[in-house]
C-alpha atoms as a PDB file:
ATOM      1  CA  MET A   1      -0.113 -19.664  -6.967  1.00  0.00           C
ATOM      2  CA  PRO A   2      -1.771 -17.014  -4.769  1.00  0.00           C
ATOM      3  CA  VAL A   3       0.100 -13.774  -4.243  1.00  0.00           C
ATOM      4  CA  ASP A   4       1.192 -12.910  -0.709  1.00  0.00           C
ATOM      5  CA  VAL A   5       0.185  -9.243  -0.604  1.00  0.00           C
ATOM      6  CA  PHE A   6       2.263  -8.654   2.506  1.00  0.00           C
ATOM      7  CA  ALA A   7       5.381  -9.946   0.754  1.00  0.00           C
ATOM      8  CA  VAL A   8       4.623  -7.640  -2.169  1.00  0.00           C
ATOM      9  CA  LEU A   9       4.146  -4.641   0.117  1.00  0.00           C
ATOM     10  CA  ALA A  10       7.115  -5.494   2.349  1.00  0.00           C
ATOM     11  CA  GLU A  11       9.581  -4.298  -0.300  1.00  0.00           C
ATOM     12  CA  PRO A  12      10.433  -0.612   0.370  1.00  0.00           C
ATOM     13  CA  THR A  13      10.842   0.344  -3.294  1.00  0.00           C
ATOM     14  CA  ARG A  14       7.367  -0.995  -4.088  1.00  0.00           C
ATOM     15  CA  ARG A  15       5.893   1.067  -1.262  1.00  0.00           C
ATOM     16  CA  ARG A  16       7.666   4.147  -2.640  1.00  0.00           C
ATOM     17  CA  ILE A  17       6.216   3.413  -6.083  1.00  0.00           C
ATOM     18  CA  LEU A  18       2.734   3.134  -4.594  1.00  0.00           C
ATOM     19  CA  ASP A  19       3.223   6.374  -2.651  1.00  0.00           C
ATOM     20  CA  ARG A  20       4.149   8.137  -5.887  1.00  0.00           C
ATOM     21  CA  LEU A  21       1.261   6.632  -7.845  1.00  0.00           C
ATOM     22  CA  LEU A  22      -1.134   7.642  -5.091  1.00  0.00           C
ATOM     23  CA  ARG A  23      -0.379  11.271  -6.010  1.00  0.00           C
ATOM     24  CA  ALA A  24      -0.524  10.867  -9.798  1.00  0.00           C
ATOM     25  CA  GLU A  25      -0.386   8.414 -12.656  1.00  0.00           C
ATOM     26  CA  SER A  26       3.189   8.079 -13.899  1.00  0.00           C
ATOM     27  CA  SER A  27       5.185   6.573 -16.710  1.00  0.00           C
ATOM     28  CA  VAL A  28       8.094   4.228 -16.098  1.00  0.00           C
ATOM     29  CA  GLY A  29      10.506   7.019 -16.988  1.00  0.00           C
ATOM     30  CA  GLN A  30       8.930   9.409 -14.508  1.00  0.00           C
ATOM     31  CA  LEU A  31       9.088   6.790 -11.761  1.00  0.00           C
ATOM     32  CA  VAL A  32      12.744   6.043 -12.565  1.00  0.00           C
ATOM     33  CA  ASP A  33      13.602   9.751 -12.370  1.00  0.00           C
ATOM     34  CA  VAL A  34      11.671  10.498  -9.189  1.00  0.00           C
ATOM     35  CA  LEU A  35      12.652   7.374  -7.262  1.00  0.00           C
ATOM     36  CA  ALA A  36      16.234   7.126  -8.567  1.00  0.00           C
ATOM     37  CA  VAL A  37      15.905   3.438  -9.435  1.00  0.00           C
ATOM     38  CA  SER A  38      17.272   1.818 -12.597  1.00  0.00           C
ATOM     39  CA  GLN A  39      14.806   1.120 -15.381  1.00  0.00           C
ATOM     40  CA  PRO A  40      15.208  -2.702 -15.196  1.00  0.00           C
ATOM     41  CA  THR A  41      14.670  -2.633 -11.419  1.00  0.00           C
ATOM     42  CA  MET A  42      11.630  -0.381 -11.823  1.00  0.00           C
ATOM     43  CA  SER A  43      10.152  -2.683 -14.460  1.00  0.00           C
ATOM     44  CA  LYS A  44      10.616  -5.676 -12.162  1.00  0.00           C
ATOM     45  CA  HIS A  45       8.815  -3.955  -9.275  1.00  0.00           C
ATOM     46  CA  LEU A  46       6.025  -2.683 -11.529  1.00  0.00           C
ATOM     47  CA  LYS A  47       5.468  -6.212 -12.831  1.00  0.00           C
ATOM     48  CA  VAL A  48       5.165  -7.574  -9.272  1.00  0.00           C
ATOM     49  CA  LEU A  49       2.738  -4.808  -8.284  1.00  0.00           C
ATOM     50  CA  ARG A  50       0.692  -5.299 -11.463  1.00  0.00           C
ATOM     51  CA  GLU A  51       0.487  -9.082 -11.034  1.00  0.00           C
ATOM     52  CA  ALA A  52      -0.606  -8.588  -7.411  1.00  0.00           C
ATOM     53  CA  GLY A  53      -3.383  -6.263  -8.582  1.00  0.00           C
ATOM     54  CA  PHE A  54      -2.133  -3.112  -6.838  1.00  0.00           C
ATOM     55  CA  ILE A  55      -1.551  -1.194 -10.067  1.00  0.00           C
ATOM     56  CA  SER A  56      -2.604  -1.267 -13.685  1.00  0.00           C
ATOM     57  CA  CYS A  57      -1.233   0.373 -16.798  1.00  0.00           C
ATOM     58  CA  ARG A  58      -2.434   1.864 -20.023  1.00  0.00           C
ATOM     59  CA  THR A  59      -0.560   2.727 -23.170  1.00  0.00           C
ATOM     60  CA  ALA A  60      -0.266   6.343 -24.279  1.00  0.00           C
ATOM     61  CA  ALA A  61       1.750   6.688 -27.481  1.00  0.00           C
ATOM     62  CA  GLN A  62       5.110   5.058 -26.663  1.00  0.00           C
ATOM     63  CA  GLN A  63       4.647   5.125 -22.899  1.00  0.00           C
ATOM     64  CA  ARG A  64       3.040   2.848 -20.368  1.00  0.00           C
ATOM     65  CA  ILE A  65       1.236   4.894 -17.741  1.00  0.00           C
ATOM     66  CA  TYR A  66       0.763   3.263 -14.336  1.00  0.00           C
ATOM     67  CA  ARG A  67      -1.943   3.963 -11.783  1.00  0.00           C
ATOM     68  CA  ILE A  68      -3.199   2.643  -8.445  1.00  0.00           C
ATOM     69  CA  GLU A  69      -5.982   0.047  -8.467  1.00  0.00           C
ATOM     70  CA  PRO A  70      -8.170   0.879  -5.441  1.00  0.00           C
ATOM     71  CA  ARG A  71     -10.026  -2.465  -5.453  1.00  0.00           C
ATOM     72  CA  ARG A  72      -6.948  -4.351  -4.268  1.00  0.00           C
ATOM     73  CA  PHE A  73      -6.489  -1.933  -1.387  1.00  0.00           C
ATOM     74  CA  GLU A  74     -10.178  -2.168  -0.529  1.00  0.00           C
ATOM     75  CA  ALA A  75      -9.871  -5.960  -0.260  1.00  0.00           C
ATOM     76  CA  LEU A  76      -6.804  -5.582   1.942  1.00  0.00           C
ATOM     77  CA  ASP A  77      -8.644  -3.034   4.095  1.00  0.00           C
ATOM     78  CA  GLU A  78     -11.571  -5.451   4.520  1.00  0.00           C
ATOM     79  CA  TRP A  79      -9.189  -8.171   5.671  1.00  0.00           C
ATOM     80  CA  LEU A  80      -7.517  -5.785   8.143  1.00  0.00           C
ATOM     81  CA  ALA A  81     -10.818  -4.449   9.584  1.00  0.00           C
ATOM     82  CA  PRO A  82     -11.177  -7.024  12.408  1.00  0.00           C
ATOM     83  CA  TYR A  83      -7.591  -6.391  13.510  1.00  0.00           C
ATOM     84  CA  ARG A  84      -8.183  -2.640  13.440  1.00  0.00           C
ATOM     85  CA  ARG A  85     -11.271  -3.074  15.649  1.00  0.00           C
ATOM     86  CA  LEU A  86      -9.228  -5.207  18.061  1.00  0.00           C
ATOM     87  CA  TRP A  87      -6.571  -2.516  18.402  1.00  0.00           C
ATOM     88  CA  GLU A  88      -9.197   0.210  18.741  1.00  0.00           C
ATOM     89  CA  ARG A  89     -10.756  -1.686  21.655  1.00  0.00           C
ATOM     90  CA  HIS A  90      -7.355  -2.011  23.311  1.00  0.00           C
ATOM     91  CA  LEU A  91      -6.570   1.653  22.771  1.00  0.00           C
ATOM     92  CA  ASP A  92      -9.997   2.670  24.116  1.00  0.00           C
ATOM     93  CA  ALA A  93      -9.373   0.565  27.226  1.00  0.00           C
ATOM     94  CA  LEU A  94      -5.952   2.169  27.664  1.00  0.00           C
ATOM     95  CA  GLU A  95      -7.487   5.629  27.316  1.00  0.00           C
ATOM     96  CA  ARG A  96     -10.099   4.816  29.977  1.00  0.00           C
ATOM     97  CA  HIS A  97      -7.380   3.508  32.280  1.00  0.00           C
ATOM     98  CA  LEU A  98      -5.279   6.649  31.827  1.00  0.00           C
ATOM     99  CA  ASP A  99      -8.311   8.866  32.393  1.00  0.00           C
ATOM    100  CA  ASN A 100      -9.018   6.988  35.634  1.00  0.00           C
ATOM    101  CA  GLN A 101      -5.395   7.473  36.719  1.00  0.00           C
ATOM    102  CA  GLU A 102      -5.646  11.223  36.147  1.00  0.00           C
ATOM    103  CA  GLU A 103      -8.840  11.427  38.211  1.00  0.00           C
ATOM    104  CA  GLN A 104      -7.208   9.754  41.206  1.00  0.00           C
END
Protein backbone atom coordinates (compact mmCIF):
# COMPACT_ATOMS: atom_id res chain seq x y z
CA MET A 1 0.00 0.00 0.00
CA PRO A 2 1.51 3.37 -0.98
CA VAL A 3 2.41 5.75 1.81
CA ASP A 4 0.56 9.07 1.98
CA VAL A 5 3.50 11.40 2.65
CA PHE A 6 1.17 14.20 3.67
CA ALA A 7 -0.44 12.00 6.33
CA VAL A 8 3.03 11.10 7.59
CA LEU A 9 4.10 14.75 7.73
CA ALA A 10 0.79 15.97 9.18
CA GLU A 11 1.67 14.58 12.62
CA PRO A 12 3.33 17.35 14.69
CA THR A 13 5.66 15.03 16.61
CA ARG A 14 7.02 13.61 13.35
CA ARG A 15 7.71 17.12 12.07
CA ARG A 16 9.55 17.90 15.32
CA ILE A 17 11.62 14.73 14.87
CA LEU A 18 12.50 15.77 11.33
CA ASP A 19 13.40 19.28 12.50
CA ARG A 20 15.78 17.79 15.06
CA LEU A 21 17.32 15.35 12.60
CA LEU A 22 17.83 18.16 10.12
CA ARG A 23 20.33 19.64 12.59
CA ALA A 24 22.12 16.40 13.50
CA GLU A 25 21.89 12.64 13.49
CA SER A 26 20.42 11.42 16.77
CA SER A 27 19.82 8.25 18.72
CA VAL A 28 16.39 7.28 19.99
CA GLY A 29 17.45 8.26 23.51
CA GLN A 30 18.59 11.70 22.40
CA LEU A 31 15.32 12.27 20.55
CA VAL A 32 13.30 11.15 23.59
CA ASP A 33 15.22 13.56 25.82
CA VAL A 34 15.09 16.55 23.49
CA LEU A 35 11.48 16.16 22.39
CA ALA A 36 10.09 14.95 25.73
CA VAL A 37 8.25 12.01 24.17
CA SER A 38 8.09 8.51 25.64
CA GLN A 39 10.38 5.90 24.14
CA PRO A 40 7.52 3.71 22.80
CA THR A 41 5.88 6.74 21.17
CA MET A 42 9.21 7.82 19.68
CA SER A 43 9.83 4.34 18.29
CA LYS A 44 6.38 4.33 16.68
CA HIS A 45 6.98 7.69 14.97
CA LEU A 46 10.48 6.70 13.86
CA LYS A 47 9.10 3.52 12.30
CA VAL A 48 6.49 5.51 10.34
CA LEU A 49 9.11 8.00 9.14
CA ARG A 50 11.53 5.20 8.20
CA GLU A 51 8.88 3.23 6.29
CA ALA A 52 7.90 6.41 4.42
CA GLY A 53 11.54 6.93 3.42
CA PHE A 54 12.07 10.22 5.27
CA ILE A 55 14.73 8.83 7.60
CA SER A 56 17.13 5.93 7.83
CA CYS A 57 19.12 4.46 10.67
CA ARG A 58 22.44 2.82 11.31
CA THR A 59 23.66 0.84 14.27
CA ALA A 60 26.50 2.17 16.40
CA ALA A 61 27.33 -0.18 19.28
CA GLN A 62 24.04 -0.55 21.17
CA GLN A 63 22.36 2.47 19.61
CA ARG A 64 20.37 3.10 16.48
CA ILE A 65 21.33 6.45 14.98
CA TYR A 66 18.71 8.15 12.81
CA ARG A 67 19.29 10.62 10.00
CA ILE A 68 17.33 12.47 7.31
CA GLU A 69 17.08 10.90 3.86
CA PRO A 70 17.22 13.82 1.40
CA ARG A 71 15.97 11.78 -1.59
CA ARG A 72 12.46 11.54 -0.16
CA PHE A 73 12.33 15.30 0.34
CA GLU A 74 13.68 15.87 -3.16
CA ALA A 75 10.84 13.76 -4.59
CA LEU A 76 8.32 15.71 -2.53
CA ASP A 77 9.88 18.99 -3.70
CA GLU A 78 9.59 17.87 -7.34
CA TRP A 79 5.91 17.10 -6.84
CA LEU A 80 5.33 20.50 -5.19
CA ALA A 81 7.22 22.49 -7.88
CA PRO A 82 4.22 23.16 -10.18
CA TYR A 83 2.17 24.39 -7.22
CA ARG A 84 5.03 26.62 -6.11
CA ARG A 85 5.22 28.14 -9.61
CA LEU A 86 1.45 28.73 -9.55
CA TRP A 87 1.67 30.62 -6.26
CA GLU A 88 4.71 32.57 -7.44
CA ARG A 89 2.74 33.73 -10.49
CA HIS A 90 -0.14 34.82 -8.27
CA LEU A 91 2.18 36.62 -5.88
CA ASP A 92 3.97 38.34 -8.78
CA ALA A 93 0.61 39.51 -10.14
CA LEU A 94 -0.36 40.81 -6.69
CA GLU A 95 2.95 42.66 -6.42
CA ARG A 96 2.41 44.29 -9.82
CA HIS A 97 -1.11 45.29 -8.80
CA LEU A 98 0.11 46.83 -5.55
CA ASP A 99 2.91 48.66 -7.36
CA ASN A 100 0.34 50.09 -9.78
CA GLN A 101 -1.82 51.21 -6.85
CA GLU A 102 1.12 53.05 -5.29
CA GLU A 103 1.87 54.84 -8.57
CA GLN A 104 -1.68 56.17 -8.84
